[in-house]
mmCIF file of C-alpha atoms in Angstrom:
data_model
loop_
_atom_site.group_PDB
_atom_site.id
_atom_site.type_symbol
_atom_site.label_atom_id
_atom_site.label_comp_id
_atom_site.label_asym_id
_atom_site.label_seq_id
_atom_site.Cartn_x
_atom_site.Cartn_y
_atom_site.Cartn_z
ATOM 1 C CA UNK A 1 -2.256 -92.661 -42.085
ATOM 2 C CA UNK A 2 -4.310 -89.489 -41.794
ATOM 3 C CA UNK A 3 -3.419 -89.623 -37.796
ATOM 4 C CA UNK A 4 0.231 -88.617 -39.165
ATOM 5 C CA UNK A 5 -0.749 -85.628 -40.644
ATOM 6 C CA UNK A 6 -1.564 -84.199 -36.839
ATOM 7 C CA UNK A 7 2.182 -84.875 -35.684
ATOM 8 C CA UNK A 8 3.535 -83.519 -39.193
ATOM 9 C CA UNK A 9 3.039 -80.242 -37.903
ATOM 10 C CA UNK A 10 5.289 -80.812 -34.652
ATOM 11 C CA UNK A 11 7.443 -83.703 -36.257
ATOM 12 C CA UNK A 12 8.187 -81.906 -39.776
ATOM 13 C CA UNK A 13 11.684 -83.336 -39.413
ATOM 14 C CA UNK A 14 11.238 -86.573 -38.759
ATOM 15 C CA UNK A 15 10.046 -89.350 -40.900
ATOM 16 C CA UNK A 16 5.938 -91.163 -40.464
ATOM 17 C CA UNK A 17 5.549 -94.360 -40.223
ATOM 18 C CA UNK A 18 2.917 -95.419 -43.583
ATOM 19 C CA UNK A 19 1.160 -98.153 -44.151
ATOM 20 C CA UNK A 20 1.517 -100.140 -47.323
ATOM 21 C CA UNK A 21 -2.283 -99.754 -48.300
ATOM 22 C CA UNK A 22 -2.147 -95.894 -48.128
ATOM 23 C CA UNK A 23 -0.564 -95.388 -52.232
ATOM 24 C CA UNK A 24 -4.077 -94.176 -53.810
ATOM 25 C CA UNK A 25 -4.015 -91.219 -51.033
ATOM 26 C CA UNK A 26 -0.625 -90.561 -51.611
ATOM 27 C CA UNK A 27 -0.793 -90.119 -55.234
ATOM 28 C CA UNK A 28 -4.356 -87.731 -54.645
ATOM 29 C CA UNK A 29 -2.193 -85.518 -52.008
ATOM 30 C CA UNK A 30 1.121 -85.313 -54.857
ATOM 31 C CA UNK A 31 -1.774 -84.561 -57.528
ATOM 32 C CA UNK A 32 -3.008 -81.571 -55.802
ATOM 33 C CA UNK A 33 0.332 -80.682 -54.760
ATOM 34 C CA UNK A 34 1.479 -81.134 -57.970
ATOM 35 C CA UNK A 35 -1.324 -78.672 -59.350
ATOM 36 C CA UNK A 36 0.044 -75.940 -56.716
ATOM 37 C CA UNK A 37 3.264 -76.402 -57.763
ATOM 38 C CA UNK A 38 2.099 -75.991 -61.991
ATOM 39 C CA UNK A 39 0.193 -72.808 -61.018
ATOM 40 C CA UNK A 40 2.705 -70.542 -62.111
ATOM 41 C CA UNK A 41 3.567 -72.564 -65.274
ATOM 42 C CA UNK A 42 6.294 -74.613 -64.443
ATOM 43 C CA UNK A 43 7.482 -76.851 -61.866
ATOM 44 C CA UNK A 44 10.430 -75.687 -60.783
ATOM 45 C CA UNK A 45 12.982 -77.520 -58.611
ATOM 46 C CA UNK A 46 12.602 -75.927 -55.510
ATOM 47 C CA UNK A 47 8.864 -76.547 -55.800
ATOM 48 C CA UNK A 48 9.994 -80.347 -56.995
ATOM 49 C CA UNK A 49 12.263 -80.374 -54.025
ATOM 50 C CA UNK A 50 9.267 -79.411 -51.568
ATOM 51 C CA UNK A 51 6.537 -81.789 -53.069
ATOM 52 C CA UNK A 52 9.359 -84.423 -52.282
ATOM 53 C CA UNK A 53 10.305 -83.600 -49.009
ATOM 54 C CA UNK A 54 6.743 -83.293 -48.663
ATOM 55 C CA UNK A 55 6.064 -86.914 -49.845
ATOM 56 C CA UNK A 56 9.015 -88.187 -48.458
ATOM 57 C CA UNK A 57 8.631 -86.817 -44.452
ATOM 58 C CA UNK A 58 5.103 -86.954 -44.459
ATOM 59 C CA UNK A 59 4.050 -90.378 -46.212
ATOM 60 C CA UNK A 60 7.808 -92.263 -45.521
ATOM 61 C CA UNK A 61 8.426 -93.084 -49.507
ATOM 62 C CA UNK A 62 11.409 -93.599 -50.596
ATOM 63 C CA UNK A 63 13.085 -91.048 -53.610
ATOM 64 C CA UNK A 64 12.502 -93.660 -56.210
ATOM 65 C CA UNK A 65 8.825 -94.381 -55.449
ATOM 66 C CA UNK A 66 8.533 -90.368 -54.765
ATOM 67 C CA UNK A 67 10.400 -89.913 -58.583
ATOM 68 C CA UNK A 68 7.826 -92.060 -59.940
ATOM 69 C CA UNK A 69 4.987 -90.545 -58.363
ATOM 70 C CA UNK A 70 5.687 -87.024 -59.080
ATOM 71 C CA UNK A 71 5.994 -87.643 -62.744
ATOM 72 C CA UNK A 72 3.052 -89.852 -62.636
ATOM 73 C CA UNK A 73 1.259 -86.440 -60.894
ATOM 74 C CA UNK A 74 2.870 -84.279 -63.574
ATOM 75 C CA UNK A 75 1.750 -86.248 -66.666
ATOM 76 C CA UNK A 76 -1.964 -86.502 -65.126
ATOM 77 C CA UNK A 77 -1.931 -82.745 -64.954
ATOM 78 C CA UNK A 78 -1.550 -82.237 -68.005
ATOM 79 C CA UNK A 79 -4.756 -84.005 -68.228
ATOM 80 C CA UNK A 80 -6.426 -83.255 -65.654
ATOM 81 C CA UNK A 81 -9.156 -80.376 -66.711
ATOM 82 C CA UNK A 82 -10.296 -79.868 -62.680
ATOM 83 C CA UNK A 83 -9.185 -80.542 -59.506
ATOM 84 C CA UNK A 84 -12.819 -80.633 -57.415
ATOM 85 C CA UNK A 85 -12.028 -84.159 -58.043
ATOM 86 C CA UNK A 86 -8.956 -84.724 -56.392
ATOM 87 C CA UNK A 87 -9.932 -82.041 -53.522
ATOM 88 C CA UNK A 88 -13.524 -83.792 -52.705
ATOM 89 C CA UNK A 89 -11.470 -86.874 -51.896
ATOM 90 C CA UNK A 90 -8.945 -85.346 -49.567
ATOM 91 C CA UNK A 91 -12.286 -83.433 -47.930
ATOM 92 C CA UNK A 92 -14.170 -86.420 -47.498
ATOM 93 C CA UNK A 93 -11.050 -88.511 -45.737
ATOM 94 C CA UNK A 94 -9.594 -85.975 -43.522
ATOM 95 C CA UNK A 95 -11.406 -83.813 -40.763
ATOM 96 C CA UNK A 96 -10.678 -80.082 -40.721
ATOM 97 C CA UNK A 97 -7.379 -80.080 -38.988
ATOM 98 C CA UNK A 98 -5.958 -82.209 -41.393
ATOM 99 C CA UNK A 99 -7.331 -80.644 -44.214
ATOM 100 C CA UNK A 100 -5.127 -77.403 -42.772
ATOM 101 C CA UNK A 101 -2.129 -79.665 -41.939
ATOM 102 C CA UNK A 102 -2.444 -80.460 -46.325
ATOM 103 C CA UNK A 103 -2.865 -76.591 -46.856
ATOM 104 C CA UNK A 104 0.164 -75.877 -44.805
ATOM 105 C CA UNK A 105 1.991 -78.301 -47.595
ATOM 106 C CA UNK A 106 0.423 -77.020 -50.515
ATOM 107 C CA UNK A 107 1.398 -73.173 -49.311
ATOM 108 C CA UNK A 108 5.076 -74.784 -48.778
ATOM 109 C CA UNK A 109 5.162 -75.989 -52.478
ATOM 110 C CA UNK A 110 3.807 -72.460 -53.416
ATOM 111 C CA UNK A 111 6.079 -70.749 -51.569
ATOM 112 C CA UNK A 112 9.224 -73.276 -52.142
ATOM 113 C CA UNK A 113 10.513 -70.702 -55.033
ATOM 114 C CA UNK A 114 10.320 -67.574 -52.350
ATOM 115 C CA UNK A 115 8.016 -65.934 -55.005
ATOM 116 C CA UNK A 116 4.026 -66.080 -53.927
ATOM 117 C CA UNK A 117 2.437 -65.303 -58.072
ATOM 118 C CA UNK A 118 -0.319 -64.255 -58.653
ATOM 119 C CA UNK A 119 -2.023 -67.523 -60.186
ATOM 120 C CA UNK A 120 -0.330 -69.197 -57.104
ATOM 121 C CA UNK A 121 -2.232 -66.804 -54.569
ATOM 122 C CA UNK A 122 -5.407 -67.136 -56.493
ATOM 123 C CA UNK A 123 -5.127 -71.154 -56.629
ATOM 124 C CA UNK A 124 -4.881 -70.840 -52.506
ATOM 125 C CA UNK A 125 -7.697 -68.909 -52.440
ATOM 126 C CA UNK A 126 -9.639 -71.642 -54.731
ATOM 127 C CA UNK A 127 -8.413 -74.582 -52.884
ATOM 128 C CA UNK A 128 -9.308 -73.047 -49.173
ATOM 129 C CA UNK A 129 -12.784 -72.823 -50.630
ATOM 130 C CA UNK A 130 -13.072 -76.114 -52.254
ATOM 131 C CA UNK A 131 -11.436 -77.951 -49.001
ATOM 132 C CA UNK A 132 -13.436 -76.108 -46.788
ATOM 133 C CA UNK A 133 -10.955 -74.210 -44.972
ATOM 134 C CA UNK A 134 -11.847 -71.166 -43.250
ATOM 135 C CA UNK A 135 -9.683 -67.951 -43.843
ATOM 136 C CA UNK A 136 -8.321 -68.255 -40.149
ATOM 137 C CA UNK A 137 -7.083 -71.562 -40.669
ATOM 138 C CA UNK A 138 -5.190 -71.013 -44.255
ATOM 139 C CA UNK A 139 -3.460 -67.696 -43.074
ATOM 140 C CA UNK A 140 -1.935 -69.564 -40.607
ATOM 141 C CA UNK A 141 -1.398 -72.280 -42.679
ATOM 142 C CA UNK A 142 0.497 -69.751 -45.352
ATOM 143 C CA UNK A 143 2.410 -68.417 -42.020
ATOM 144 C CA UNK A 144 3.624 -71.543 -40.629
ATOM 145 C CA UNK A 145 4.850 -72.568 -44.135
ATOM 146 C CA UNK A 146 6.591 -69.662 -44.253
ATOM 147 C CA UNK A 147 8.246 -69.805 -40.753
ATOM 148 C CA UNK A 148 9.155 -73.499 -42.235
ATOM 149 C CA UNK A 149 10.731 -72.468 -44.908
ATOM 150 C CA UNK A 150 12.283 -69.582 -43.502
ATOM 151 C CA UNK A 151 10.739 -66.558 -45.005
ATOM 152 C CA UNK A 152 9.894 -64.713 -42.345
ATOM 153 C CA UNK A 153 12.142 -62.942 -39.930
#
């Protein structure tokens, strides 16, 4: 599964094959994009809209089991008190290219709205750190999401 995260960054378009087996990842990567997409306060439904496109192009789930999953993601955040859990997974399953090819989708959730916050900005910061990902590699992680999404010229 974590080999598709390599050709999501030249394959963005088109949908991964996932194995069945790969649901507990799935629902750690829509938890932490989840808690990008709450750093501002709400989830909003372009930032909805992203973490499913997200889920659905990336992991190949289909919009009912992506529904399902997002609310399951919202309703732990709200009890969820940190997230070094959920980021000390991802870092110890995924070497450091893939841990940029998961910043590039946590900066597109962030940036889904066209508004970077402030809270949003510091969150990036935070979650660079805690998946080890040097300043290099999540500038052009925010950039590429950005090209993606159309918000630079």
């Amino acid at each position: 599964m974590l080999n598709k995260l390599t050709s999501w960054v030249k394959t963005y378009n088109e949908v991964a094959e996932t194995p069945n087996d790969d649901a507990e990842w799935a629902t750690t990567v829509a938890g932490l994009l989840i808690e990008a997409a709450m750093a501002d306060g709400t989830l909003g439904d372009a930032e909805r809209t992203a973490i499913a496109t997200a889920l659905e192009h990336q992991l190949s789930m289909t919009p009912n089991v992506i529904d399902d999953m997002i609310e399951t993601a919202r309703q732990d955040y709200d009890d969820r008190v940190e997230i070094s859990g959920i980021t000390r997974q991802i870092r110890n399953d995924t070497d450091a290219e893939e841990r940029a090819i998961i910043m590039e989708m946590i900066w597109m959730v962030v940036l889904a709205d066209g508004v970077l916050h402030d809270y949003e900005a510091q969150l990036m910061r935070r979650l660079a750190g805690l998946l080890y990902i040097d300043d290099a590699a999540s500038a052009h992680a925010a950039k590429s999401a950005r090209a993606r999404l159309g918000l630079e010229a």
